[in-house]
mmCIF file of C-alpha atoms in Angstrom:
data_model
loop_
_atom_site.group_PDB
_atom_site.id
_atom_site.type_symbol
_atom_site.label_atom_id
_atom_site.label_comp_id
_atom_site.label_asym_id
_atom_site.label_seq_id
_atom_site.Cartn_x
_atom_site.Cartn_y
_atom_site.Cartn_z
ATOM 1 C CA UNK W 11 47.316 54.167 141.789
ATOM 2 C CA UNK W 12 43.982 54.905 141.534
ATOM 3 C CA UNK W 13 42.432 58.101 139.589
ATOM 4 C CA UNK W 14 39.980 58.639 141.985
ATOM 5 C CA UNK W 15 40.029 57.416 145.789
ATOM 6 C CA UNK W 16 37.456 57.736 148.263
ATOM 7 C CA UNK W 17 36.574 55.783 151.418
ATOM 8 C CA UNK W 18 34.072 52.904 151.083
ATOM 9 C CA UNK W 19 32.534 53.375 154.559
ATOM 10 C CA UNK W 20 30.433 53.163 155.789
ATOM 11 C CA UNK W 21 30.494 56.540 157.312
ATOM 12 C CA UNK W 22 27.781 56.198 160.251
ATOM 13 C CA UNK W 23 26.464 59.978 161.611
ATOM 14 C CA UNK W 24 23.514 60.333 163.378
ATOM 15 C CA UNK W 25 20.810 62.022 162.529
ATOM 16 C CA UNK W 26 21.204 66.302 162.462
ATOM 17 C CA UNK W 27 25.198 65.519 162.841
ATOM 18 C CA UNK W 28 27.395 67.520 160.108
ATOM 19 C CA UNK W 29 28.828 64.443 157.836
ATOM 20 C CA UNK W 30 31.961 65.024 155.762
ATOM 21 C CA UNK W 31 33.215 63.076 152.678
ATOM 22 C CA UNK W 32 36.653 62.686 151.170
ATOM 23 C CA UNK W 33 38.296 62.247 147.801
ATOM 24 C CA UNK W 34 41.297 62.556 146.308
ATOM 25 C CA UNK W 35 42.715 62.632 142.757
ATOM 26 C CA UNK W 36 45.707 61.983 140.926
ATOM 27 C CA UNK W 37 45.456 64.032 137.618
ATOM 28 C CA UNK W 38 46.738 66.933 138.569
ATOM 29 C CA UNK W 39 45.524 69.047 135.453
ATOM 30 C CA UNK W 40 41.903 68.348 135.944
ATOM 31 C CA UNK W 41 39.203 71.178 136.628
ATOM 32 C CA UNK W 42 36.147 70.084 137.294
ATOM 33 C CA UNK W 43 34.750 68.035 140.374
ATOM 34 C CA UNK W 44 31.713 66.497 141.104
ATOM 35 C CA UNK W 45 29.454 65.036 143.712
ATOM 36 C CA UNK W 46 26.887 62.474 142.622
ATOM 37 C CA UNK W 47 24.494 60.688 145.029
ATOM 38 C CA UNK W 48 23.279 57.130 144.886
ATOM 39 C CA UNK W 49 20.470 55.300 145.968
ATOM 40 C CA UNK W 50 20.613 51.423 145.740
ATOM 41 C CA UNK W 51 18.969 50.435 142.580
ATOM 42 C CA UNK W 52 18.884 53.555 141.152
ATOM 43 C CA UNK W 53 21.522 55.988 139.118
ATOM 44 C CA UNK W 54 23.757 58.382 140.708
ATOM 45 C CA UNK W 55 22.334 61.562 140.893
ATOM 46 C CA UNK W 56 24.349 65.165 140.671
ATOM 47 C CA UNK W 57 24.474 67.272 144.010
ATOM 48 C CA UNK W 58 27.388 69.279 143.541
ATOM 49 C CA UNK W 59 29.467 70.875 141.016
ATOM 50 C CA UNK W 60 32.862 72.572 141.770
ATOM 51 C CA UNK W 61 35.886 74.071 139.877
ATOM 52 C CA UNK W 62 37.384 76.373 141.796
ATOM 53 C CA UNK W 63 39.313 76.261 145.042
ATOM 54 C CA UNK W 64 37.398 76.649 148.157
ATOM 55 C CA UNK W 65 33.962 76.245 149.271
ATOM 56 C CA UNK W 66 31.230 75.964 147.639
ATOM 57 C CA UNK W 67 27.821 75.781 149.526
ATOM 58 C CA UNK W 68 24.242 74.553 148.473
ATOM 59 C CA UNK W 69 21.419 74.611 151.042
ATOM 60 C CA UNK W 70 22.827 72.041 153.173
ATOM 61 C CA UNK W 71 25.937 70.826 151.103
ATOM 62 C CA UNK W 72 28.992 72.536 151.011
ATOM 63 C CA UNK W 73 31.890 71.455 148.442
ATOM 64 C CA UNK W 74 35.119 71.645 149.225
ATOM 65 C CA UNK W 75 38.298 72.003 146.668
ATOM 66 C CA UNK W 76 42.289 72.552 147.358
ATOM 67 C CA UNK W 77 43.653 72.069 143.922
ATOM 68 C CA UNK W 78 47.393 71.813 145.733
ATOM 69 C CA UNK W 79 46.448 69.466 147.443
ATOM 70 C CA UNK W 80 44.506 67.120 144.855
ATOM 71 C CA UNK W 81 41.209 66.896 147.876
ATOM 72 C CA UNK W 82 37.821 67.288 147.220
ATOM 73 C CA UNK W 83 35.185 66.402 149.964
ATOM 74 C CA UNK W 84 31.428 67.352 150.777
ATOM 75 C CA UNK W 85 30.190 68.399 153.910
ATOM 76 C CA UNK W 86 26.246 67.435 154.651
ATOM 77 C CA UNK W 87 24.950 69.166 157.707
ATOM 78 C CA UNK W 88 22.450 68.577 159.828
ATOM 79 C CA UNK W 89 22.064 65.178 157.894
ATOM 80 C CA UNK W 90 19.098 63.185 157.851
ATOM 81 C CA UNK W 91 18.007 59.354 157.321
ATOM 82 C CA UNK W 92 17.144 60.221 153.709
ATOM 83 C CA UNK W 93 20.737 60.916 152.649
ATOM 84 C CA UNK W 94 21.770 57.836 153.994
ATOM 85 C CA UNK W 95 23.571 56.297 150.009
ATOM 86 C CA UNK W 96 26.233 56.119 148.160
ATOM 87 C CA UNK W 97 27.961 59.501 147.582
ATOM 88 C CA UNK W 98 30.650 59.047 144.323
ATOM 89 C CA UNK W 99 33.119 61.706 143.403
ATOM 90 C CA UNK W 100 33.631 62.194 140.192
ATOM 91 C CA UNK W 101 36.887 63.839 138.340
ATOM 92 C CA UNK W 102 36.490 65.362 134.643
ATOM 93 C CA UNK W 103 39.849 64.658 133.590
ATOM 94 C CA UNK W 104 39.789 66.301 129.679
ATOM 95 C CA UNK W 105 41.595 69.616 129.391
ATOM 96 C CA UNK W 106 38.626 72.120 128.962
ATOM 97 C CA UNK W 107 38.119 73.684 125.682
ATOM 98 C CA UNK W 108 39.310 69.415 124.564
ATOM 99 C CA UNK W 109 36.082 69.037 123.171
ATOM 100 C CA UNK W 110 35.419 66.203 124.967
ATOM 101 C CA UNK W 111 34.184 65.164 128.277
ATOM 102 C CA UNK W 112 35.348 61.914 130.625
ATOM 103 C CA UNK W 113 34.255 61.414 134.364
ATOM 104 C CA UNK W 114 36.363 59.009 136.145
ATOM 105 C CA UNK W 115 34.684 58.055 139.690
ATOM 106 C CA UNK W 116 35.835 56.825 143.015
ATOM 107 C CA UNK W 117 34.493 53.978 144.034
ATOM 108 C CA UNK W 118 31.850 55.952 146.576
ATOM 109 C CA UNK W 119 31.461 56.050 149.952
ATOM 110 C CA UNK W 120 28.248 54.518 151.959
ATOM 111 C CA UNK W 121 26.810 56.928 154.263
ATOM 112 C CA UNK W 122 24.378 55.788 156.799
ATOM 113 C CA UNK W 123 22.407 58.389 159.039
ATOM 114 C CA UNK W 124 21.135 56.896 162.016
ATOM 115 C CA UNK W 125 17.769 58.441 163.420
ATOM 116 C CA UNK D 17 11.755 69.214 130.772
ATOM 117 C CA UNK D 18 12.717 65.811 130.178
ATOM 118 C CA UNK D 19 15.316 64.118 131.210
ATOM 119 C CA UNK D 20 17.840 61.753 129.707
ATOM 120 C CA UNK D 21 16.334 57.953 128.802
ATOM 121 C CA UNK D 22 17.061 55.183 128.227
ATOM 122 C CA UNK D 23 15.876 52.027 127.199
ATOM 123 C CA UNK D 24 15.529 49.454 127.425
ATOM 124 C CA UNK D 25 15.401 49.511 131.406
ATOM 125 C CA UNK D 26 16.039 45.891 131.727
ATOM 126 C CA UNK D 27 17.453 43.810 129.502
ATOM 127 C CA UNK D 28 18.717 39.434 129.898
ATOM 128 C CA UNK D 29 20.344 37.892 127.050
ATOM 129 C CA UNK D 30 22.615 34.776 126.186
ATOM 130 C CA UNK D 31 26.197 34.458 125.785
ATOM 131 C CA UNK D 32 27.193 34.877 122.396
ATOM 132 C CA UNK D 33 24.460 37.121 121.576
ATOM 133 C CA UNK D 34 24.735 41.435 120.859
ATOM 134 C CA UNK D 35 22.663 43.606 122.086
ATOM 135 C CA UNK D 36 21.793 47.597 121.308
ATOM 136 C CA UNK D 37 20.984 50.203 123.997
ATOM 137 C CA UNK D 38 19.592 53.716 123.290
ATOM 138 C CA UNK D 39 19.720 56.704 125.221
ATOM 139 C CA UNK D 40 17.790 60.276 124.716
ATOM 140 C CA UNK D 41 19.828 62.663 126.170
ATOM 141 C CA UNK D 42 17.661 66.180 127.801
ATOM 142 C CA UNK D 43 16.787 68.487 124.882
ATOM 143 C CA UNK D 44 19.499 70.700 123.831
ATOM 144 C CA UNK D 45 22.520 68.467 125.188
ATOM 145 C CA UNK D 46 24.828 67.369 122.562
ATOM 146 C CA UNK D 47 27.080 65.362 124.649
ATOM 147 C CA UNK D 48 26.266 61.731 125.341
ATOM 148 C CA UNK D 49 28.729 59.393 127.655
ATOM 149 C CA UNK D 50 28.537 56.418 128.698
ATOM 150 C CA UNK D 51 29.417 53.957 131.483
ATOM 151 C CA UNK D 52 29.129 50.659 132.307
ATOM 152 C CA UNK D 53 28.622 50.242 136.403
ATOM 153 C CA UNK D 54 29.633 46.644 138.552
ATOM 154 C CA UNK D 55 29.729 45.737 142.204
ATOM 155 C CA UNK D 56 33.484 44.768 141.629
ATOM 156 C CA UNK D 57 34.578 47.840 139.451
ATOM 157 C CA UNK D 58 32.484 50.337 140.192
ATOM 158 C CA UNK D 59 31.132 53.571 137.337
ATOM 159 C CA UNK D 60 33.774 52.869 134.209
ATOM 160 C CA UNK D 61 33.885 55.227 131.350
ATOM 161 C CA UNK D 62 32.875 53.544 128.225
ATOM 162 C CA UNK D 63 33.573 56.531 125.438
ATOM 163 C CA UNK D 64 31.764 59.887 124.890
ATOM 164 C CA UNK D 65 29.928 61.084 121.567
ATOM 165 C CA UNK D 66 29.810 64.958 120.750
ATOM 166 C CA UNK D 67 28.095 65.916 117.002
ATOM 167 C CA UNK D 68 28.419 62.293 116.059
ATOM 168 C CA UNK D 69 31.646 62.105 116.747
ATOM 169 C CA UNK D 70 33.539 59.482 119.022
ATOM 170 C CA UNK D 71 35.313 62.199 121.306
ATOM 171 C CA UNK D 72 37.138 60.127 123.979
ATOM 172 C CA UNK D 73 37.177 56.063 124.653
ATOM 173 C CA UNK D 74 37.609 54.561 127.637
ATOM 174 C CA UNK D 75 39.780 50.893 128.376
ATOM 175 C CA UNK D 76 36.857 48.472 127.263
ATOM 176 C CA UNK D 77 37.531 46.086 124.408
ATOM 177 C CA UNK D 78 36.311 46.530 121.085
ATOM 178 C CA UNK D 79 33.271 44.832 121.700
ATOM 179 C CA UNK D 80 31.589 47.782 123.371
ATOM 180 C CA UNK D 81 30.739 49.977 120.365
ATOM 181 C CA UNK D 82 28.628 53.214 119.961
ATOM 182 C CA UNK D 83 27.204 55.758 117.639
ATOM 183 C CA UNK D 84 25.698 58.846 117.882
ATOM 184 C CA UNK D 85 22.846 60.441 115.428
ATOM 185 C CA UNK D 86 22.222 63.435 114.220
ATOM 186 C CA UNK D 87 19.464 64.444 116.709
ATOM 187 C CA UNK D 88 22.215 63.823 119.338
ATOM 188 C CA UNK D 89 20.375 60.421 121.056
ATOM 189 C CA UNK D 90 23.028 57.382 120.917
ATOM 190 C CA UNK D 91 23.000 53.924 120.993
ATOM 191 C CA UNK D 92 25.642 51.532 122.516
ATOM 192 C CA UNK D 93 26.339 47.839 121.081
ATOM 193 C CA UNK D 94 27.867 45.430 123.044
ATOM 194 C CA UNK D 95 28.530 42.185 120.707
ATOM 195 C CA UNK D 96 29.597 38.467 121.610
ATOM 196 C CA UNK D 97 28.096 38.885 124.796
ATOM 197 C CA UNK D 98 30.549 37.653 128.098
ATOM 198 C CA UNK D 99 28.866 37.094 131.329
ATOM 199 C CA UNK D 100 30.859 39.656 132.365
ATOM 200 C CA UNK D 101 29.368 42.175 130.749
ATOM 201 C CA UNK D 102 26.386 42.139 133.504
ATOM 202 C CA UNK D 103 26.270 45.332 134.294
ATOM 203 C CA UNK D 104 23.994 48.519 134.714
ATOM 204 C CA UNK D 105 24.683 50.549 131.540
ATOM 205 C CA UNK D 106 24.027 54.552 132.248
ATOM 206 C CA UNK D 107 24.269 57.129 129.761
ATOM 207 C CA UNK D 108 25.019 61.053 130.779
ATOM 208 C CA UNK D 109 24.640 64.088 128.868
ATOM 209 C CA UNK D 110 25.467 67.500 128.757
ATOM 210 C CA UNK D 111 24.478 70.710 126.906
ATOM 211 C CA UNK D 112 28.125 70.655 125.633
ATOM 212 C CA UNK D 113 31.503 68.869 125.791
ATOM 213 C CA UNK D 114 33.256 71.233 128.057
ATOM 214 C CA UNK D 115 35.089 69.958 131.487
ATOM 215 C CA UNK D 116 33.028 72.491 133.743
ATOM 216 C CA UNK D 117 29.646 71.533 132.324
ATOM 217 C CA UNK D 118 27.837 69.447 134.571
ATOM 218 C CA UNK D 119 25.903 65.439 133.158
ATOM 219 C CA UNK D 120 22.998 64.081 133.943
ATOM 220 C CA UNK D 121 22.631 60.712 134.335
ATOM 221 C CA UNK D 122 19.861 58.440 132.909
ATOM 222 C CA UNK D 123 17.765 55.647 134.700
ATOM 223 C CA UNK D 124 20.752 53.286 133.426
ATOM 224 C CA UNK D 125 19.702 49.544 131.638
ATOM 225 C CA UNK D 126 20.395 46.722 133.877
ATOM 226 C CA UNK D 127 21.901 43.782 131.509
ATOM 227 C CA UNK D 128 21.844 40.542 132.429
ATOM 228 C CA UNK D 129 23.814 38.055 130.465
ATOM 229 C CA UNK D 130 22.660 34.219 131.598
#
């Protein structure tokens, strides 16, 4: 089983539509979660940061965590052409206070906003 | 304020040969990761440097090899090149090697092995 498993998409939304992303992980003792974005040809970039359950919102992103349930997804609203990449969810799976840091990541899912 | 780099940004080589990647992680961050990303397997953790020290290692043969120096920048070595080992190499660093501290990724080195 897989550490980290998202969708590959592609997830198609059209344009000011509220698109919603989904992963889910298998460690169950890890505590931080993160959402990186992706553009082709270029390195994944960090949106959202999350470690405790519930929502988390950012301008248009809101991060979503249920520890019980090992799910983490990301909510984009009123999404536009320019978020259409690659969104990866990444899993710190070290212990905190380990003294070291490891970020497993799902495989990403392709999102595609149509105008 | 900067962010991480690395360098080179592009990089082809032969089979057989090494080669050494650096990355300059944002000033103050003493944590340096790295990963190696494919179209087949996606972002893999290579291993993680804190204070010079190898902190965590990832399942990559002992080819992959890395260091970190005192001014916290690391390099990554990659030896007997495989064609394989085509890949876009990022680095990540943080102010600290704590699971709720957030990386930042670098521009990543796209290796080409021919």
């Amino acid at each position: 089983q897989k550490e980290v498993e998202q969708n590959s998409g592609p997830l198609s939304v059209p344009e000011g539509a509220i698109a919603s992303l989904n992963c889910t992980y298998s460690d169950r003792g890890s505590q931080s979660f993160f959402w990186y974005r992706q553009y082709s040809g270029k390195s994944p970039e960090l949106i959202m940061s999350i470690y405790s359950n519930g929502d988390k919102e950012d301008g248009r992103f809101t991060a979503q965590l249920n520890k019980a349930s090992q799910y983490v997804s990301l909510l984009i609203r009123d999404s536009q052409p320019s978020d259409s990449a690659t969104y990866l969810c990444a899993v710190n799976v070290t212990p905190r206070m380990d003294s070291s840091y490891k970020l497993i990541f799902g495989s990403g899912t392709r999102l595609l906003v149509r105008p | 304020k900067a962010g991480v780099t690395q360098t080179p940004r592009y990089l082809i080589k032969t089979r057989g040969q090494q080669v050494t990647l650096s990355c300059s992680p944002i000033s103050g961050h003493r944590s340096v990761s790295w990963y190696q990303q494919t179209p087949g397997q996606g972002l893999q953790f290579l291993f993680e440097y804190f204070s010079e020290t190898q902190r965590n290692k990832g399942n990559f043969p002992g080819r992959f090899s890395g260091r970190q120096f005192s001014n916290s920048r690391s390099e990554m070595n990659v030896s007997t090149l495989e064609l394989g080992d085509s890949a876009l190499y990022l680095c990540a660093s943080s102010w600290k090697a704590d699971s709720l501290i957030e990386a930042f990724f670098g521009q990543g080195t796209r290796l080409t092995v021919v």
